[in-house]
């Protein structure tokens, strides 16, 4: 109960700040972002000192080397954060945009304009740069934020927020625009998710476990992000010169990310030709292959896939492989096991491509290219607060616009009803 | 558990239907809507016979007369339902609209197109016409639906769905496009709300109790609708010729609806002039007034308002009244107690009006007119599935577009990442 009270108090302060943020001009917000960028660079040594405590604690706990690497800040990484702030200042401010207006027969003038949510809650596990990115995108979109980062980066995150807030308030941003929840207890997440009327939307960024926990307990509206069981289907009309490099890189270029391929589906008519080729490439690149029965008849070097494999996000150099009867079977498999993130077909058959794009249920559906392109920068949005895997409000890479809502403004002259 | 299984099975069937619905042409959907309209009129006597059983059961239970009236169908009311179906056929089909496209430097062509949600769950308590309206709007937007109406109208609703489905399938709409949950047990609502991956969005329509229960238990994304603690603020610069009729009608024209005014706020400088005038009009129209201390000094005929009154949606001829120090105090009161539905200011001061519209947090903010205009037909949307009081996805009156989501379609020629 104490945890809930503490976080509720932070959210209340953020709500007060949010009312003021909603009225700030683009110039005010941009000058704060630039000030924040400078402050990060000016206070580099303080940040690195806080960070080294986090790193030391993580090493003591026996944290894996790749996690230590993610956690560790260097002058270059701090400059990259500052650069991110400066780039956010360059982005178009969505607030105040009018996307609809009408005048009704009774004379009412109705406009619909874009406004901030108010208070955005972000729960994340990842690297400390998320703290800076999230604060920047929320500020630019006129929102206050309540941030809850992973416990392993707590000292770094606290220091970052302290510096960002000091810089922001020095140029007129209201206090408490960026609130950081310093409670590492897991209950903090659950408490945050239930602060209706204080937090307007919750965005969890992290693994499936975190996201499920948030969705299960939240009463505040949630935008789900991130988990990706992505498929590439190699159709019978596929051009292998496209299929082989696309499939290979979609697995190996960065296996830990949500838009990496987890399952390869291959049309039965080309399986005997295609599978040995891709299997060889994958094995050369240290990918473990888990095939269904038909795949393993063609490529006995594959391990046997179990039912669980079809719905697993490996985030690793592992690939499940299945031979399908036809396009419909591929679509059915995807719609049964996917997380509605990103899916691709490799084919020269335009009818098949169109059917695939129409019937596959996912945020992004690709033809003759890789699922790895689902990303705010790749889509040209300039920044990204996460990739929505739900259908409500935002789908796919979320830029600034996803952090806003609409409001109807109606002007009359005494109309009654 | 059995309840959950039964509803899950219905949702699964609806999901299969949804995949087919997503590919139907506007013409196919419209011809089904017209067929459904004719079928309602053709089967009028069957509908009225089922309805009279519901009415008899309700009377036996001692249901209030106004509820009996809401439940009762007549040939005129059935014709009105049929007319609603025909009007839905006239509406513009949002599916397939492209709202964004870009070609990236690497040659990727990215389009964003409007697609159906898939399966929409609607939980309602109201009149049987909601069954027809909801089915029509879902079909037109390419969605399957799972409907769960109030137990008092169960025979009527079942008969309506039977007729609608028969008509729809006769012209090629897939079976199970309209699923009706015939389980009156309250657990049915909870089970529906937790069918992740089977139901894509849940829209509760009804009182605050139903909506809170859904939000509290849902794991499926929810669009909250309906509860309205709406305020009108009469500013010191108000024109009384506008203020008096707007305030009066906002309370009395239809007190049971969500966009009716529940609290009147009056600037202290005009309170001594305005309050006695509006009080007289309200009392003549049988409105019970509950004032704060200052209001009651001016109008001793008012009862004393308690803290609870400020957040109560009366849905009745009751009005709470408060005198405020200034515009800021009015805005603060509204943002503290409102349900983010509809709010109004009466003023000739354009600066005050703009400040009110900017800072009040609500779906619709009015100047010099009534909160009662928050309505899909009044806004010119032609139909309405409900009024969203949340910020995620849809805000205010929801037309067909609110029943859709977007999908990114990306065409490449072998790009890798």
mmCIF file of C-alpha atoms in Angstrom, chain A residues 19 100 102 104 106 108 110-111 115 117 194 196-197 200-201 215-216 218-219 221-224 242 245-246 249 253 259 335 338 340 357-370 372-373 375 377-381 390-393 395 397 405-417, chain B residues 19 100 102 104 106 108 110-111 115 117 194 196-197 200-201 215-216 218-219 221-224 242 245-246 249 253 259 335 338 340 357-370 372-373 375 377-381 390-393 395 397 405-417:
data_model
loop_
_atom_site.group_PDB
_atom_site.id
_atom_site.type_symbol
_atom_site.label_atom_id
_atom_site.label_comp_id
_atom_site.label_asym_id
_atom_site.label_seq_id
_atom_site.Cartn_x
_atom_site.Cartn_y
_atom_site.Cartn_z
ATOM 1 C CA UNK A 19 -1.762 20.434 -17.556
ATOM 2 C CA UNK A 100 -11.185 17.113 -39.093
ATOM 3 C CA UNK A 102 -17.237 20.445 -40.089
ATOM 4 C CA UNK A 104 -23.345 21.452 -38.965
ATOM 5 C CA UNK A 106 -27.492 24.181 -36.885
ATOM 6 C CA UNK A 108 -22.177 24.370 -34.714
ATOM 7 C CA UNK A 110 -16.796 21.229 -34.853
ATOM 8 C CA UNK A 111 -13.009 20.793 -34.979
ATOM 9 C CA UNK A 115 -3.689 16.942 -27.860
ATOM 10 C CA UNK A 117 -2.476 12.181 -23.451
ATOM 11 C CA UNK A 194 -3.813 0.629 -11.687
ATOM 12 C CA UNK A 196 -6.702 5.276 -13.257
ATOM 13 C CA UNK A 197 -7.358 8.996 -13.718
ATOM 14 C CA UNK A 200 -3.580 8.093 -18.944
ATOM 15 C CA UNK A 201 -1.780 5.298 -20.732
ATOM 16 C CA UNK A 215 -1.959 -6.559 -19.393
ATOM 17 C CA UNK A 216 -3.222 -8.950 -16.730
ATOM 18 C CA UNK A 218 -3.762 -2.965 -15.645
ATOM 19 C CA UNK A 219 -6.877 -0.872 -15.329
ATOM 20 C CA UNK A 221 -5.327 1.575 -20.860
ATOM 21 C CA UNK A 222 -2.242 -0.229 -22.174
ATOM 22 C CA UNK A 223 -0.357 -0.112 -25.456
ATOM 23 C CA UNK A 224 1.327 -3.486 -25.799
ATOM 24 C CA UNK A 242 15.808 -12.664 -52.949
ATOM 25 C CA UNK A 245 19.696 -13.356 -48.343
ATOM 26 C CA UNK A 246 16.417 -12.022 -46.894
ATOM 27 C CA UNK A 249 19.761 -11.881 -42.540
ATOM 28 C CA UNK A 253 21.728 -9.820 -38.367
ATOM 29 C CA UNK A 259 11.493 -8.008 -35.608
ATOM 30 C CA UNK A 335 -2.493 -16.338 -37.870
ATOM 31 C CA UNK A 338 2.051 -15.056 -34.549
ATOM 32 C CA UNK A 340 0.658 -9.765 -34.873
ATOM 33 C CA UNK A 357 -1.012 -9.018 -47.221
ATOM 34 C CA UNK A 358 -4.798 -9.011 -46.951
ATOM 35 C CA UNK A 359 -5.287 -12.085 -44.808
ATOM 36 C CA UNK A 360 -2.267 -12.138 -42.523
ATOM 37 C CA UNK A 361 -3.143 -10.407 -39.275
ATOM 38 C CA UNK A 362 -0.125 -8.325 -38.258
ATOM 39 C CA UNK A 363 1.034 -4.741 -37.830
ATOM 40 C CA UNK A 364 3.391 -4.954 -40.815
ATOM 41 C CA UNK A 365 3.160 -7.366 -43.739
ATOM 42 C CA UNK A 366 6.082 -7.489 -46.167
ATOM 43 C CA UNK A 367 6.523 -8.698 -49.733
ATOM 44 C CA UNK A 368 10.013 -9.678 -50.933
ATOM 45 C CA UNK A 369 11.834 -8.096 -48.034
ATOM 46 C CA UNK A 370 12.620 -8.672 -44.404
ATOM 47 C CA UNK A 372 13.636 -6.596 -39.757
ATOM 48 C CA UNK A 373 12.465 -3.282 -41.265
ATOM 49 C CA UNK A 375 11.302 0.126 -36.903
ATOM 50 C CA UNK A 377 13.696 5.006 -38.088
ATOM 51 C CA UNK A 378 13.397 2.579 -41.012
ATOM 52 C CA UNK A 379 9.821 3.778 -41.567
ATOM 53 C CA UNK A 380 11.009 7.390 -41.549
ATOM 54 C CA UNK A 381 9.260 8.391 -38.297
ATOM 55 C CA UNK A 390 -2.081 -4.422 -30.504
ATOM 56 C CA UNK A 391 -4.799 -3.066 -32.740
ATOM 57 C CA UNK A 392 -6.138 -0.348 -30.479
ATOM 58 C CA UNK A 393 -4.815 3.181 -30.977
ATOM 59 C CA UNK A 395 -0.077 -0.407 -34.608
ATOM 60 C CA UNK A 397 6.314 1.503 -34.940
ATOM 61 C CA UNK A 405 -5.014 11.725 -28.519
ATOM 62 C CA UNK A 406 -7.725 13.927 -30.047
ATOM 63 C CA UNK A 407 -10.216 16.371 -28.613
ATOM 64 C CA UNK A 408 -13.344 17.829 -30.204
ATOM 65 C CA UNK A 409 -13.686 21.603 -29.875
ATOM 66 C CA UNK A 410 -17.161 22.869 -30.640
ATOM 67 C CA UNK A 411 -18.131 26.505 -31.004
ATOM 68 C CA UNK A 412 -21.746 27.581 -30.900
ATOM 69 C CA UNK A 413 -23.867 30.680 -30.410
ATOM 70 C CA UNK A 414 -26.581 29.473 -28.110
ATOM 71 C CA UNK A 415 -27.691 26.226 -29.784
ATOM 72 C CA UNK A 416 -29.716 23.996 -27.449
ATOM 73 C CA UNK A 417 -30.831 20.417 -27.716
ATOM 74 C CA UNK B 19 -11.008 -13.517 -41.785
ATOM 75 C CA UNK B 100 -0.137 7.299 -45.325
ATOM 76 C CA UNK B 102 6.142 6.748 -48.312
ATOM 77 C CA UNK B 104 12.194 5.043 -48.386
ATOM 78 C CA UNK B 106 16.323 1.953 -49.898
ATOM 79 C CA UNK B 108 10.876 0.109 -49.745
ATOM 80 C CA UNK B 110 5.357 1.598 -47.279
ATOM 81 C CA UNK B 111 1.574 2.052 -47.227
ATOM 82 C CA UNK B 115 -8.468 -2.775 -41.881
ATOM 83 C CA UNK B 117 -10.259 -5.184 -36.005
ATOM 84 C CA UNK B 194 -10.447 -12.264 -21.058
ATOM 85 C CA UNK B 196 -7.220 -12.556 -25.703
ATOM 86 C CA UNK B 197 -6.350 -13.452 -29.314
ATOM 87 C CA UNK B 200 -9.734 -8.039 -30.557
ATOM 88 C CA UNK B 201 -11.535 -5.283 -28.676
ATOM 89 C CA UNK B 215 -12.075 -2.460 -17.110
ATOM 90 C CA UNK B 216 -11.157 -4.184 -13.871
ATOM 91 C CA UNK B 218 -10.390 -7.301 -19.054
ATOM 92 C CA UNK B 219 -7.203 -8.492 -20.665
ATOM 93 C CA UNK B 221 -8.192 -4.074 -24.968
ATOM 94 C CA UNK B 222 -11.260 -2.052 -23.967
ATOM 95 C CA UNK B 223 -12.887 1.074 -25.338
ATOM 96 C CA UNK B 224 -14.700 2.665 -22.416
ATOM 97 C CA UNK B 242 -27.456 32.092 -24.230
ATOM 98 C CA UNK B 245 -31.704 28.246 -22.271
ATOM 99 C CA UNK B 246 -28.494 26.247 -22.778
ATOM 100 C CA UNK B 249 -32.171 22.319 -21.644
ATOM 101 C CA UNK B 253 -34.357 17.792 -22.279
ATOM 102 C CA UNK B 259 -24.271 13.988 -22.292
ATOM 103 C CA UNK B 335 -10.585 18.237 -14.261
ATOM 104 C CA UNK B 338 -15.297 14.929 -14.649
ATOM 105 C CA UNK B 340 -13.642 13.318 -19.610
ATOM 106 C CA UNK B 357 -10.976 24.515 -24.451
ATOM 107 C CA UNK B 358 -7.219 24.051 -24.082
ATOM 108 C CA UNK B 359 -7.051 23.091 -20.436
ATOM 109 C CA UNK B 360 -10.235 21.138 -19.807
ATOM 110 C CA UNK B 361 -9.541 17.440 -20.243
ATOM 111 C CA UNK B 362 -12.525 15.946 -22.057
ATOM 112 C CA UNK B 363 -13.538 14.349 -25.339
ATOM 113 C CA UNK B 364 -15.665 17.345 -26.348
ATOM 114 C CA UNK B 365 -15.321 20.917 -25.085
ATOM 115 C CA UNK B 366 -18.043 23.401 -26.025
ATOM 116 C CA UNK B 367 -18.251 27.182 -26.149
ATOM 117 C CA UNK B 368 -21.676 28.831 -25.916
ATOM 118 C CA UNK B 369 -23.653 25.686 -26.524
ATOM 119 C CA UNK B 370 -24.739 22.524 -24.791
ATOM 120 C CA UNK B 372 -26.011 17.515 -25.194
ATOM 121 C CA UNK B 373 -24.582 17.703 -28.738
ATOM 122 C CA UNK B 375 -23.591 12.379 -30.349
ATOM 123 C CA UNK B 377 -25.636 11.913 -35.491
ATOM 124 C CA UNK B 378 -25.239 15.492 -34.211
ATOM 125 C CA UNK B 379 -21.563 15.385 -35.254
ATOM 126 C CA UNK B 380 -22.583 14.165 -38.701
ATOM 127 C CA UNK B 381 -21.038 10.694 -38.414
ATOM 128 C CA UNK B 390 -10.994 7.224 -22.897
ATOM 129 C CA UNK B 391 -8.060 8.695 -24.732
ATOM 130 C CA UNK B 392 -6.756 5.560 -26.382
ATOM 131 C CA UNK B 393 -7.836 4.861 -29.977
ATOM 132 C CA UNK B 395 -12.456 9.767 -28.220
ATOM 133 C CA UNK B 397 -18.691 9.764 -30.589
ATOM 134 C CA UNK B 405 -7.371 -0.411 -37.139
ATOM 135 C CA UNK B 406 -4.446 0.103 -39.509
ATOM 136 C CA UNK B 407 -1.930 -2.211 -41.098
ATOM 137 C CA UNK B 408 1.386 -1.404 -42.761
ATOM 138 C CA UNK B 409 1.907 -3.040 -46.165
ATOM 139 C CA UNK B 410 5.509 -2.952 -47.339
ATOM 140 C CA UNK B 411 6.702 -3.913 -50.793
ATOM 141 C CA UNK B 412 10.356 -4.557 -51.469
ATOM 142 C CA UNK B 413 12.600 -6.215 -54.016
ATOM 143 C CA UNK B 414 15.070 -8.070 -51.888
ATOM 144 C CA UNK B 415 16.128 -5.424 -49.345
ATOM 145 C CA UNK B 416 17.853 -6.918 -46.299
ATOM 146 C CA UNK B 417 18.804 -5.454 -42.969
#
